Tab-separated table of C-alpha atoms (C1' of nucleotides) in Angstrom:
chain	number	residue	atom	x	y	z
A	1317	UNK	CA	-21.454	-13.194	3.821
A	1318	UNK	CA	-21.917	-13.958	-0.110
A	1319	UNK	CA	-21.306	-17.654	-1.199
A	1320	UNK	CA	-23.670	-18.934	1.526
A	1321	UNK	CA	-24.464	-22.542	-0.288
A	1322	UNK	CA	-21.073	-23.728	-0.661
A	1323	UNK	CA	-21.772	-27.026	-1.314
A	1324	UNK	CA	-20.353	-29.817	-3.962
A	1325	UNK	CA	-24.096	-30.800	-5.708
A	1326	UNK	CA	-22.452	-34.298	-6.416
A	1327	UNK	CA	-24.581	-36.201	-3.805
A	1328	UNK	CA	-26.587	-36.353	-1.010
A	1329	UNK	CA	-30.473	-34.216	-0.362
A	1330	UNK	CA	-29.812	-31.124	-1.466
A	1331	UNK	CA	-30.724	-27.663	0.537
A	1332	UNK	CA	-34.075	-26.984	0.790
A	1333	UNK	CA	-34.111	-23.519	-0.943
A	1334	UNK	CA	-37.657	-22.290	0.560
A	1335	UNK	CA	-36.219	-23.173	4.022
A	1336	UNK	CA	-33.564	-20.681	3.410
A	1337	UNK	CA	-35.541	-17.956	2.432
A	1338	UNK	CA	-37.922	-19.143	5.688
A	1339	UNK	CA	-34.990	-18.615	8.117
A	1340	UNK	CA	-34.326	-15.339	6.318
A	1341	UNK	CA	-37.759	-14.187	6.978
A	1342	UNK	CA	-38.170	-15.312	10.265
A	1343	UNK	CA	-34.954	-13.177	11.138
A	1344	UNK	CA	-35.639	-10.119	9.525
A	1345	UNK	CA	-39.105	-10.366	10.806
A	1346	UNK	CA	-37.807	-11.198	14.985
A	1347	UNK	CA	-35.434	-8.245	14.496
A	1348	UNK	CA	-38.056	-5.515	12.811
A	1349	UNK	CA	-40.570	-6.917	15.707
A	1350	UNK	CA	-38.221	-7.327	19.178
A	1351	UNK	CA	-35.333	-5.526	17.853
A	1352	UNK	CA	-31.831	-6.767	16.795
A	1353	UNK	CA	-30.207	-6.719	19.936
A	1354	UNK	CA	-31.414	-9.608	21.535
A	1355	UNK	CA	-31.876	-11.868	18.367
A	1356	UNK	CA	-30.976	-15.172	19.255
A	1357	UNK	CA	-30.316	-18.177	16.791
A	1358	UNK	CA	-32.736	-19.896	18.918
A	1359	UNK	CA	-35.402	-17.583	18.685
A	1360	UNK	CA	-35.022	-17.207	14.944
A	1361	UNK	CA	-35.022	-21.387	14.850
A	1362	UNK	CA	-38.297	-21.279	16.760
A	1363	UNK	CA	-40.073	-18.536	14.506
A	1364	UNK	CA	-38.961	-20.378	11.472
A	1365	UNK	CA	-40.047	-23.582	12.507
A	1366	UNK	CA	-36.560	-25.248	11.683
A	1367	UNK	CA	-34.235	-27.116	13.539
A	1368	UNK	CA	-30.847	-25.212	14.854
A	1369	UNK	CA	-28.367	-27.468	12.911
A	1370	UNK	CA	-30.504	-25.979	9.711
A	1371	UNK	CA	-29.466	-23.208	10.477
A	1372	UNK	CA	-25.889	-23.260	11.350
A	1373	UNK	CA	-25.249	-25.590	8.349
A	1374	UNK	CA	-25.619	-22.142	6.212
A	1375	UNK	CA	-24.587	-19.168	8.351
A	1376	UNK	CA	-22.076	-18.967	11.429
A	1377	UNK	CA	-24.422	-16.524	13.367
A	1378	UNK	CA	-27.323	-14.481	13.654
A	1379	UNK	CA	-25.644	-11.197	11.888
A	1380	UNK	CA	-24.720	-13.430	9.115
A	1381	UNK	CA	-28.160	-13.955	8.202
A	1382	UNK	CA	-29.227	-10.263	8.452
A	1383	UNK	CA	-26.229	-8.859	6.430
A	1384	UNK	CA	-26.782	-11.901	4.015
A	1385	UNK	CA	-30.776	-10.826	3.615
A	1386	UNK	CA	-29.877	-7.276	3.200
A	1387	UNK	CA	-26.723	-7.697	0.867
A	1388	UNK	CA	-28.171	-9.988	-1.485
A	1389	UNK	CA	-30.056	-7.584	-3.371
A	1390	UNK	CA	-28.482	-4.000	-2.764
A	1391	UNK	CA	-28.804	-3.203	-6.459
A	1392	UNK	CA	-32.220	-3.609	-5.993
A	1393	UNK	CA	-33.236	-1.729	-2.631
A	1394	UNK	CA	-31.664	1.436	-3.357
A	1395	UNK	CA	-30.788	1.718	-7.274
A	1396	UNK	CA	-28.511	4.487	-8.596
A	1397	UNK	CA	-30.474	6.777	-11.009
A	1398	UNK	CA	-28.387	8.396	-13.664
A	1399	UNK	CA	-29.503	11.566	-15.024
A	1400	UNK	CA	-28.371	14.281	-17.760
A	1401	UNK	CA	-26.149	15.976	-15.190
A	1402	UNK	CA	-23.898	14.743	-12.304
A	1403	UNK	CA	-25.794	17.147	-10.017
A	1404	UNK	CA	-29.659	15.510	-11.600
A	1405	UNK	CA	-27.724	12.110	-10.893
A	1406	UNK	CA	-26.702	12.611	-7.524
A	1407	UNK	CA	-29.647	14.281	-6.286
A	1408	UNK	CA	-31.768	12.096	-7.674
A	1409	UNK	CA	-29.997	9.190	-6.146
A	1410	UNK	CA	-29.329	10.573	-2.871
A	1411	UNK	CA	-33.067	10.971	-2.883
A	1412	UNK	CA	-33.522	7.102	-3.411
A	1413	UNK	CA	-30.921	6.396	-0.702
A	1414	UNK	CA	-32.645	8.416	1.629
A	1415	UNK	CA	-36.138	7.120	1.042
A	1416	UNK	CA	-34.563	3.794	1.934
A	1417	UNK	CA	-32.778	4.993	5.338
A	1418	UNK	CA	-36.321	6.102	6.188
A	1419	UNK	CA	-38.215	3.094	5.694
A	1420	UNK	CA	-37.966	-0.743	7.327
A	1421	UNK	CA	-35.262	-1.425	5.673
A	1422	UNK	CA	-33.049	2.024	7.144
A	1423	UNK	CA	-33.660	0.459	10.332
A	1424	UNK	CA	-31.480	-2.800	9.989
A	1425	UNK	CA	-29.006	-1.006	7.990
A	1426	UNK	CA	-28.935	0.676	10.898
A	1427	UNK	CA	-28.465	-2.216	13.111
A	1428	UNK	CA	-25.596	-4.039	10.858
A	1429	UNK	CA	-23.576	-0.973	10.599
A	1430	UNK	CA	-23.698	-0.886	14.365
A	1431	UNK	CA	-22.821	-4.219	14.921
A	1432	UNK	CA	-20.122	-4.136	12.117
A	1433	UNK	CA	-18.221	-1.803	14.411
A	1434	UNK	CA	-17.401	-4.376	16.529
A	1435	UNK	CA	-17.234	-7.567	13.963
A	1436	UNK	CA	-14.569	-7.672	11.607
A	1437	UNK	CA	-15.855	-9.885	9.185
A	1438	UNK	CA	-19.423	-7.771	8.906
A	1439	UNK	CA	-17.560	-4.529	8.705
A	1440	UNK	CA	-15.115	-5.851	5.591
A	1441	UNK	CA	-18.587	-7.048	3.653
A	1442	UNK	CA	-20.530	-3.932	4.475
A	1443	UNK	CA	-17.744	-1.967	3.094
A	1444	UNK	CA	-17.315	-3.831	0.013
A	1445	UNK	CA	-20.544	-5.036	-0.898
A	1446	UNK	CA	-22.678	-2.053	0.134
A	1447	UNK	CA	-20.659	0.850	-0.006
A	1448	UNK	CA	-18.153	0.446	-2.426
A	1449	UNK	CA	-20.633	-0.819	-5.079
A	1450	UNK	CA	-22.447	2.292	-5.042
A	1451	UNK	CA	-19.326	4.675	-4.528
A	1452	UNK	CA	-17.779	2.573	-7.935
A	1453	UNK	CA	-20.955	3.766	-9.819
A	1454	UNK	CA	-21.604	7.511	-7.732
A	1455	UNK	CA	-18.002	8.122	-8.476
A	1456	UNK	CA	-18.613	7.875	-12.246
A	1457	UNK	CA	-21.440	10.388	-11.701
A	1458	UNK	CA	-18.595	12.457	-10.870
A	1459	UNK	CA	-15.856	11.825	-13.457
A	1460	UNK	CA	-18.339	12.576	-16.089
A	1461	UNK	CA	-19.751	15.974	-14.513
A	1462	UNK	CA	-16.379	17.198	-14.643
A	1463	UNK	CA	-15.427	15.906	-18.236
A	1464	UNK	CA	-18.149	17.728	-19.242
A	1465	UNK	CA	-17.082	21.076	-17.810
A	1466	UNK	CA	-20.031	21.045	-15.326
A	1467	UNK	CA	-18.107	20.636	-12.230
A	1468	UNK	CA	-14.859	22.322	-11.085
A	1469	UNK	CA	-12.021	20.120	-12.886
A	1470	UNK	CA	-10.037	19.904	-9.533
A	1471	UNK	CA	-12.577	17.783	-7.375
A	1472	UNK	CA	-11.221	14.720	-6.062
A	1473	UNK	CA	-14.603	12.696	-6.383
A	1474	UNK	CA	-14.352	10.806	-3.253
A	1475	UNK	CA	-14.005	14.120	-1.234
A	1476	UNK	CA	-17.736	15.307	-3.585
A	1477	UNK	CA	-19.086	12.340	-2.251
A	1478	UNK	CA	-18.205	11.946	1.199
A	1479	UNK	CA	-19.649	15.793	1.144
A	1480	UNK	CA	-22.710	14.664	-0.131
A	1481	UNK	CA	-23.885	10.791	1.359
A	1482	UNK	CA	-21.721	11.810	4.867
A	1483	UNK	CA	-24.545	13.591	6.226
A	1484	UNK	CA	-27.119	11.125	5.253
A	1485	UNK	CA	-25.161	8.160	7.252
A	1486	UNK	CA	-24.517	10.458	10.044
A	1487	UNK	CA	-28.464	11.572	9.936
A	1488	UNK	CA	-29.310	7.572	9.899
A	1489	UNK	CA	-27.216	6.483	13.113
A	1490	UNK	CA	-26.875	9.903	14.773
A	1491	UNK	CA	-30.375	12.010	13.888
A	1492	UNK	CA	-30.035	15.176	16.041
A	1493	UNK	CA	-33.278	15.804	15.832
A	1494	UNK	CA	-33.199	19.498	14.786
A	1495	UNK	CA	-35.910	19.538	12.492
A	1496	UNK	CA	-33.554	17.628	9.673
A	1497	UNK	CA	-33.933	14.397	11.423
A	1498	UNK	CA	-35.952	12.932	9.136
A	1499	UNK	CA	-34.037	12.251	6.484
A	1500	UNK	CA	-36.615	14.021	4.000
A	1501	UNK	CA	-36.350	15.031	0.076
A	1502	UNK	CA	-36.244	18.532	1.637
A	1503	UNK	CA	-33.355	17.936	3.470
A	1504	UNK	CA	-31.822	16.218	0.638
A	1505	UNK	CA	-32.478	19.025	-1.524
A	1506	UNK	CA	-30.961	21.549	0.483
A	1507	UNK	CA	-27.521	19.734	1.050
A	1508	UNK	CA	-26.884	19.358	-2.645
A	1509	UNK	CA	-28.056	23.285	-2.911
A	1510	UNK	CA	-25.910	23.815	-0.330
A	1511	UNK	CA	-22.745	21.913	-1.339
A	1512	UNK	CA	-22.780	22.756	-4.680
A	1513	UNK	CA	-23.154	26.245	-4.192
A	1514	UNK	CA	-20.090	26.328	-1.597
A	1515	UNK	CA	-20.280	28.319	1.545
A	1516	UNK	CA	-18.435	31.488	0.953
A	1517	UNK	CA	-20.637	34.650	0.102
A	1518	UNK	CA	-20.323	35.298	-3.690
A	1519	UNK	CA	-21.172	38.576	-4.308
A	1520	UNK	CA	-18.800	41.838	-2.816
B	780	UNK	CA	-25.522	7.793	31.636
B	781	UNK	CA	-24.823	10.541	33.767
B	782	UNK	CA	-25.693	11.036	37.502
B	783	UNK	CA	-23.770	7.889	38.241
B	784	UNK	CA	-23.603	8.503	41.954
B	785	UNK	CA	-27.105	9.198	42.604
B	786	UNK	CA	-27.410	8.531	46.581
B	787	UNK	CA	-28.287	10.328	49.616
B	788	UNK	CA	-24.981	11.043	51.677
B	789	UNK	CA	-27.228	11.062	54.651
B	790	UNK	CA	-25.976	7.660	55.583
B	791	UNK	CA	-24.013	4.499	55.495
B	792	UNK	CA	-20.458	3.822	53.982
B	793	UNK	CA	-19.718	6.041	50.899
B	794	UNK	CA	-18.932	4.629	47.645
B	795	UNK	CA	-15.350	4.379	46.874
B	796	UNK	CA	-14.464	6.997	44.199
B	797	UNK	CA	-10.716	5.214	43.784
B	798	UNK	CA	-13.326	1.854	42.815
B	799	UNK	CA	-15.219	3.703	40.575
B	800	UNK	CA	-12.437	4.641	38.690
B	801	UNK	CA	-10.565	1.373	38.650
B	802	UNK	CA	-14.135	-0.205	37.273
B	803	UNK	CA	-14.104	2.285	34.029
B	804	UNK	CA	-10.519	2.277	33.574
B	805	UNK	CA	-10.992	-2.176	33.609
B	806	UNK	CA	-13.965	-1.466	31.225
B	807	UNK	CA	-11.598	0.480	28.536
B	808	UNK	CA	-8.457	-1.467	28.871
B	809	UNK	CA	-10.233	-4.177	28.280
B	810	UNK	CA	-12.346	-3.242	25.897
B	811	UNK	CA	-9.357	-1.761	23.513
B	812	UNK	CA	-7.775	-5.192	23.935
B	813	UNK	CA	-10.204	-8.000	23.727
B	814	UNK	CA	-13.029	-5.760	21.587
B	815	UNK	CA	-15.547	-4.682	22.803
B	816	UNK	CA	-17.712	-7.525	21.445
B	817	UNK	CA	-17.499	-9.641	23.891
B	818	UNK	CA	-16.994	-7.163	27.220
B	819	UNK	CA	-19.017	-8.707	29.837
B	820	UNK	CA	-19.324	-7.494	33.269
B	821	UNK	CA	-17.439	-10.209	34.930
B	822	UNK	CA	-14.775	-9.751	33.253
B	823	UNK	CA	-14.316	-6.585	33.891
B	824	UNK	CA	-15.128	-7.072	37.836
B	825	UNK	CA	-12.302	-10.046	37.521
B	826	UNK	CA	-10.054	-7.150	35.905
B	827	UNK	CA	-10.411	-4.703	38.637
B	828	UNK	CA	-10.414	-7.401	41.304
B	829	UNK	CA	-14.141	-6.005	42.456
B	830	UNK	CA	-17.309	-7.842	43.072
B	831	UNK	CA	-19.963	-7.810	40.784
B	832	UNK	CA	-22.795	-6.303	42.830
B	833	UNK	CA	-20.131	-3.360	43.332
B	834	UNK	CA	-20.587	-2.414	39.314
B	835	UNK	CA	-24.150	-3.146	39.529
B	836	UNK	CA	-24.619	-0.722	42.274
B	837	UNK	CA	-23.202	1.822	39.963
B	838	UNK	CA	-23.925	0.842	36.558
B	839	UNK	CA	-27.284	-1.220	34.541
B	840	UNK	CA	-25.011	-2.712	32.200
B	841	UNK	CA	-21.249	-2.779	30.402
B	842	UNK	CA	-21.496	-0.476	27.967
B	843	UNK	CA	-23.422	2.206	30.963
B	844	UNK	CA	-19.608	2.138	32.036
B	845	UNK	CA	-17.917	2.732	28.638
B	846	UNK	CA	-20.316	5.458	27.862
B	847	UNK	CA	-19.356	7.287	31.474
B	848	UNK	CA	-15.640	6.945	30.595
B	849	UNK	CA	-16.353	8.666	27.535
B	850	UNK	CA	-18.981	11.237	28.146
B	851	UNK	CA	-17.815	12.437	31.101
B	852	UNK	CA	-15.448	14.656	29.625
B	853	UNK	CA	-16.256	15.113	26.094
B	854	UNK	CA	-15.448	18.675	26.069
B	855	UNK	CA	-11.877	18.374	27.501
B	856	UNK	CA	-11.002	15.082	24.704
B	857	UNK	CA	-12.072	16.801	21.294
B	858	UNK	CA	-12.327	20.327	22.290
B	859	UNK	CA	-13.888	23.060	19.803
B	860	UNK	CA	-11.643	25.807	18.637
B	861	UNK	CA	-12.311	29.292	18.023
B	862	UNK	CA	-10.634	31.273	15.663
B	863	UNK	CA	-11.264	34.997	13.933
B	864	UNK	CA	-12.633	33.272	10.498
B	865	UNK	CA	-15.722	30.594	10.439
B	866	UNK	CA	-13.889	28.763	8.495
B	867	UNK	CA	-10.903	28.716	10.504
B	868	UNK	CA	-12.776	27.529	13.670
B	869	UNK	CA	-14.497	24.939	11.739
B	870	UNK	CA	-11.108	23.650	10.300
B	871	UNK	CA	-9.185	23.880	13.339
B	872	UNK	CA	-11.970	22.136	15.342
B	873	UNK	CA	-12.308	19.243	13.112
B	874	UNK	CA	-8.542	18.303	12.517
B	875	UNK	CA	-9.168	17.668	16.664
B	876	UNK	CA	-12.232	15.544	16.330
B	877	UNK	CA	-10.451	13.477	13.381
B	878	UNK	CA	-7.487	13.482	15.395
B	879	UNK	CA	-9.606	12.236	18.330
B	880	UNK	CA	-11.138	9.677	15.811
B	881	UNK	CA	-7.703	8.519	14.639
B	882	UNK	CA	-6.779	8.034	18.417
B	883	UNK	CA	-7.750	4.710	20.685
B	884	UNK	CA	-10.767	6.849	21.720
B	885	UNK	CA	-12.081	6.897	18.405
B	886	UNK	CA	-12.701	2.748	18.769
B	887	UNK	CA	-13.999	3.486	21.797
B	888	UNK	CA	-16.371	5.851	19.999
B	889	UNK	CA	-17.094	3.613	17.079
B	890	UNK	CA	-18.658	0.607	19.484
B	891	UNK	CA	-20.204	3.318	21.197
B	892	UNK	CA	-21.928	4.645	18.222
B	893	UNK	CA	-22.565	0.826	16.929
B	894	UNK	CA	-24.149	-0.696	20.030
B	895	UNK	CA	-26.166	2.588	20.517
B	896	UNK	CA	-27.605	1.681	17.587
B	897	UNK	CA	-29.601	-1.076	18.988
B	898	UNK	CA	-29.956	0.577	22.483
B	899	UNK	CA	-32.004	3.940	22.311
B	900	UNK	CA	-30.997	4.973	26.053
B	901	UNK	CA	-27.268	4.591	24.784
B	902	UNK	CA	-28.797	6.246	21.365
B	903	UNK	CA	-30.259	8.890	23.042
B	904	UNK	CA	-27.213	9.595	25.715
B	905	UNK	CA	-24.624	9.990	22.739
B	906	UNK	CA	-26.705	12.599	20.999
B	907	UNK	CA	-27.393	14.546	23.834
B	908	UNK	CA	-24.231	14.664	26.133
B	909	UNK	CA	-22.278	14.141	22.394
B	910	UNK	CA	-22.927	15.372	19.103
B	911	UNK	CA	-25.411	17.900	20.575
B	912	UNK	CA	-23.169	19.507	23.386
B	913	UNK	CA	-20.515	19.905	20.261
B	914	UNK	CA	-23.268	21.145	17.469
B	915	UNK	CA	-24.492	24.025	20.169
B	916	UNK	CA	-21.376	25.605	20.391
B	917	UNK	CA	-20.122	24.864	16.547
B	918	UNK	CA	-23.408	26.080	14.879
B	919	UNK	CA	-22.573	29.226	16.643
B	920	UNK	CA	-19.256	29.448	14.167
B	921	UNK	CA	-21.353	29.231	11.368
B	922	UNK	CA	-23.615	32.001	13.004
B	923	UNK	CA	-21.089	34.411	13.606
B	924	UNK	CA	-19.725	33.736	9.720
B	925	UNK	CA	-23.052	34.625	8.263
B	926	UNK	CA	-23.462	38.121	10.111
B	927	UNK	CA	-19.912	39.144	9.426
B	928	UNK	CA	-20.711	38.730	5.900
B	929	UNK	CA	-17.953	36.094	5.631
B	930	UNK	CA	-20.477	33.063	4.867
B	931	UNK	CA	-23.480	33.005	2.780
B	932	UNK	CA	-26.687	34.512	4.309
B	933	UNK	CA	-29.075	32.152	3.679
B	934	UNK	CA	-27.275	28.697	4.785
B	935	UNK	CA	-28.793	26.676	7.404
B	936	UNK	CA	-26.075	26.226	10.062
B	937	UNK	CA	-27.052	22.625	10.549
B	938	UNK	CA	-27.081	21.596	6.681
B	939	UNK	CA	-23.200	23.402	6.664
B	940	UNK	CA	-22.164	21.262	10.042
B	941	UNK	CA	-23.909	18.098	8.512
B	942	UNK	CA	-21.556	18.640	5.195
B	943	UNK	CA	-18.617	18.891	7.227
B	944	UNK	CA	-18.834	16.572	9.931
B	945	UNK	CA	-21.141	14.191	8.355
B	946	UNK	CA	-18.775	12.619	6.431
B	947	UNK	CA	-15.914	12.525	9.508
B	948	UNK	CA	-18.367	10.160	10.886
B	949	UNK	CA	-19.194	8.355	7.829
B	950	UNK	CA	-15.340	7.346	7.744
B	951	UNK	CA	-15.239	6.829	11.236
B	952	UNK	CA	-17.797	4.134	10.855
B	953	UNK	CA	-17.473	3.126	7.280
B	954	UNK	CA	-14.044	3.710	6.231
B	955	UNK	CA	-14.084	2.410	2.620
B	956	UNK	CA	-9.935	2.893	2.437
B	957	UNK	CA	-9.772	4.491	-0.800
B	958	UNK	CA	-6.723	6.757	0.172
B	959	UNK	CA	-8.303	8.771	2.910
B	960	UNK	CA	-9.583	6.120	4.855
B	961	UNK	CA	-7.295	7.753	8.003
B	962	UNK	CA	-8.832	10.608	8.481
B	963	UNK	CA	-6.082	12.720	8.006
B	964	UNK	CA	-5.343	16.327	8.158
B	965	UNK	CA	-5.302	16.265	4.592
B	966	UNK	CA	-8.603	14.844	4.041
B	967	UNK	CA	-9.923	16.985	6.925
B	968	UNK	CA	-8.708	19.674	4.214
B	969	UNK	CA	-9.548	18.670	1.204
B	970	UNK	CA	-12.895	18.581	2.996
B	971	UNK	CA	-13.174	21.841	4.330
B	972	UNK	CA	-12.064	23.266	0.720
B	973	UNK	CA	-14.395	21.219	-1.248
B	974	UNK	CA	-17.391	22.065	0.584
B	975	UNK	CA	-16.346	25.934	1.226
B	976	UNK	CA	-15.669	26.706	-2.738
B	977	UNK	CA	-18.661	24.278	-3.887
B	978	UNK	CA	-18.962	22.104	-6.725
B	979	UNK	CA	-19.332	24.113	-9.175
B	980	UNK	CA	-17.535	25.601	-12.017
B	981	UNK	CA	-17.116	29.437	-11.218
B	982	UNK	CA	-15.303	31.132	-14.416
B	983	UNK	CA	-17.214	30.411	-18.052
C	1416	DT	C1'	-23.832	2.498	70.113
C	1417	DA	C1'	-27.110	1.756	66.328
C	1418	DA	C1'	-28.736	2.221	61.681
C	1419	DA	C1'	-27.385	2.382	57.019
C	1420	DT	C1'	-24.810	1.486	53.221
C	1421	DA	C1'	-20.516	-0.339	50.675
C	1422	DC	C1'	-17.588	-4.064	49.796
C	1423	DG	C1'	-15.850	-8.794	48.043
C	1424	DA	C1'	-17.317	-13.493	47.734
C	1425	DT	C1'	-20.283	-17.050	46.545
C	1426	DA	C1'	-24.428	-19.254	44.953
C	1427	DC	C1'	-28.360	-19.406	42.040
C	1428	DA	C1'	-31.967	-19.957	38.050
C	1429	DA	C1'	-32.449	-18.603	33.454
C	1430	DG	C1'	-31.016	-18.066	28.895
C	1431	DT	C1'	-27.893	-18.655	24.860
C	1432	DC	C1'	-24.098	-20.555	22.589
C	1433	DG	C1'	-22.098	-23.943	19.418
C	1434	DT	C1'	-21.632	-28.986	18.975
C	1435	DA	C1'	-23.051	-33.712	18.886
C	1436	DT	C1'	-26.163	-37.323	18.211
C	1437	DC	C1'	-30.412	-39.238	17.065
C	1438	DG	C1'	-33.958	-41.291	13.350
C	1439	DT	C1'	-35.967	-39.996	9.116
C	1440	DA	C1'	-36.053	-38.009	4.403
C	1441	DT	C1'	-34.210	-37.130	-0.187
C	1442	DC	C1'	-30.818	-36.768	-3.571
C	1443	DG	C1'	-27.113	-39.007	-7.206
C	1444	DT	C1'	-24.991	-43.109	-8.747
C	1445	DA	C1'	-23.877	-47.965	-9.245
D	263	DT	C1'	-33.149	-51.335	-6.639
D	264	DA	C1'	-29.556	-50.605	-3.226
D	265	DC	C1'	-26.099	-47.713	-1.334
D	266	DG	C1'	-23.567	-43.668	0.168
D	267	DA	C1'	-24.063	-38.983	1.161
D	268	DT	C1'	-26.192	-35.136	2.829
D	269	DA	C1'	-30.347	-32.431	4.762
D	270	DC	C1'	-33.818	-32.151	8.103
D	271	DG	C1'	-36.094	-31.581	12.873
D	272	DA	C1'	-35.471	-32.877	17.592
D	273	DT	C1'	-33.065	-33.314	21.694
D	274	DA	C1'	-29.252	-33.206	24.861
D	275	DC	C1'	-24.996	-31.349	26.392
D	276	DG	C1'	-21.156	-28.399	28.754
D	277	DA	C1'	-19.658	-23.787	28.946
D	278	DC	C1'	-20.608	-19.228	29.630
D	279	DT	C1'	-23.050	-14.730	30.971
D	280	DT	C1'	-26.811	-12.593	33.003
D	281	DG	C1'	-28.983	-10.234	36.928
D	282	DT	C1'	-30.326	-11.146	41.747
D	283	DA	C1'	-29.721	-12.670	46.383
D	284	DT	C1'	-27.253	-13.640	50.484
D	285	DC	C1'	-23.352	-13.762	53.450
D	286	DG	C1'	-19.854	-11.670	56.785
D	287	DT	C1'	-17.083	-7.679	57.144
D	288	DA	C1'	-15.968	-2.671	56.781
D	289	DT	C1'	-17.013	2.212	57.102
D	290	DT	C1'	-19.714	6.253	57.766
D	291	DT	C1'	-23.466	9.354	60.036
D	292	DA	C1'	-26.512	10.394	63.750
DNA sequence: TAAATACGATACAAGTCGTATCGTATCGTA
DNA sequence: TACGATACGATACGACTTGTATCGTATTTA
C-alpha cells in the first residue's frame, strides 16, 4: 500500500505526479458518490480521464488506491492531541477520532475496514499503518498517566485502550442506533466518564 | 434476510428443504475455504450440484445465503448467560461470544460484518437480527445490577455494553496482535476487570 | 386430470477483470 | 542530436460472473 512509485528514476518519462493524485480523486470521489461496492477500475479510468494501463502501472486494484489515499496522510486526518493528563489526552483525542468517523472521511474508513476482512494484504496495512501508529503514541498517553500516579499502576495499557477506542469502531461499522449512534462529543464524553470511573457502586 | 421461504403453499411442487440446506451448507464450506472474497453463486450451485435459478429462487445474492446460515440461529451459537451478579452474566456471556469469535464462525462473522459495510440491507439485517437481539437481553444485566445496588446508579446500560463489547469487536475486526490479539479468556478478563474497577487511582 | 410451482440444464447479453499491443510523448544519456 | 527507456491514452482480447430466460421433467394441490 505505501511505496506506490517504485521506480529506478535512471531513464525513461517519468510519472506524471498530477495524474496520480487525478486517479486518486476520481476514486475517492466514484466511491463517496455511487458507493464502494461497485467501484470498478474502469469506472475510476473513465472519471479520471486516464487510460487503464495508467492505472495499473501504480496500484494492483481498486482498494489499493482507496487505502493508499486514506493512509498517506493519517497523521494528518485525525492527529493525536496530548494534554496535561492522560485522561485530557485521551479524551481530547478520542474526540478528534470521532469527529473524523462522522464525517466523509468515516465513511471509507468504513468501507476499507470492511473490505480488509476479506483481503489479506489491506487488513496487514490497515493494522499497521492506521492502527498501530496511533496505539504506539495513545499507549504513551497511558504509560505516562500512570508514572505520574494518575492512573491505577496495574493497567495493562492496551486493555485502557481497547476500553476506550473499542466502542467507537464498533459505533462506526455497527451503530445500533440507540440514541448513541452518532458518534457525538457527548457520547465520547460519557464513555471516558464512564470508564474511568469503573462500574461498581462506590459508596456503602 | 429472513422469511426465506416466502410462498403460498396453495400450490405447485414445494421447495426442497434438504436443497435449501445443502445450498447454505455449499455457501459456508466454501466460503471458510476459498474466502469469502471471491464466493460467487456458481460456484456454490457447482458445489451443491444445484442449478442456479434454484438459489435465485431463494436468495438475491451470495452473501443473502451466508447471512441466513448465520442469523438463523444466533441465539443458540453465542448464547447469553445469566448469572446472580451483573458482572458475572456479563463475563460469562462474553467469554462465549469471544469464544464464538475465536471459532470458524467468527470468519464467517468478520466478512459478514465487512461486506455489510458496503451493503446497508446486509448492514441493517446484522444489527437487527444480531447485535440488537443480543443488546435487548444483555442491557437487561446491566439493569438488574443497577437496582440491586450492585452497579452504579447513574450508568447508561448502553455506554457499559459499548465498553465491554466494543472492543471484542474491535479485535475481531482489527486485531492489532499485540499479545491479546486471540481473544482469549484472559483478555476477555482483563477486560471485564479493567472496565469494572475504572481507571483511576482509588487510595491517596 | 389440470394448473402451478420446483428442479437441473443450458444459453444469453452485459459488465469487469487483467493483459497485451498500438502510436505518441517525454525523460536521461551518449 | 540521436537513442534507449519508460509513461501515456486508446483499443482489443479471452476469461469470468452476473442475473434472466427458456427448456423438459418432476411433484404437489385442487
Amino acid at each position: 500500500m505505501k511505496k506506490v512509485n517504485v521506480r529506478k528514476p535512471g531513464a525513461g518519462r517519468p510519472r506524471d505526479e498530477d495524474v496520480t493524485r487525478q486517479i486518486r480523486a476520481a476514486a475517492m470521489e466514484l466511491g463517496l458518490e455511487s458507493g464502494f461496492d461497485g467501484l470498478s477500475i474502469e469506472a475510476v479510468a473513465a472519471h479520471a480521464g486516464v487510460g487503464k494501463t495508467t492505472i495499473y502501472r501504480r496500484w494492483r486494484n481498486v482498494w489499493s488506491i482507496v487505502a493508499d489515499a486514506v493512509l498517506d496522510d493519517v497523521a494528518k486526518l485525525a492527529p493525536l492531541q496530548e494534554q496535561s493528563t492522560a485522561r485530557g489526552s485521551l479524551a481530547a483525542s478520542m474526540r478528534l477520532a470521532a469527529r473524523y468517523f462522522r464525517g466523509p472521511r468515516g465513511k471509507v474508513l468504513r468501507a476499507l475496514i470492511g473490505r480488509a476482512q476479506v483481503d489479506r494484504t489491506l487488513h496487514k496495512a490497515l493494522i499497521e499503518q492506521w492502527l498501530l501508529a496511533r496505539r504506539n503514541v495513545t499507549r504513551e498517553f497511558v504509560r505516562r498517566g500512570i508514572a505520574k500516579g494518575e492512573l491505577r499502576p496495574d493497567l495493562d495499557p492496551d486493555i485502557v485502550i481497547d476500553a476506550l477506542y473499542g466502542p467507537l469502531y464498533h459505533q462506526l461499522l455497527l451503530p445500533y442506533d440507540s440514541g448513541h449512534g452518532d458518534l457525538s462529543d457527548a457520547y465520547v464524553d460519557a464513555l471516558v466518564e464512564t470508564v474511568f470511573a469503573g462500574l461498581e457502586r462506590k459508596g456503602e
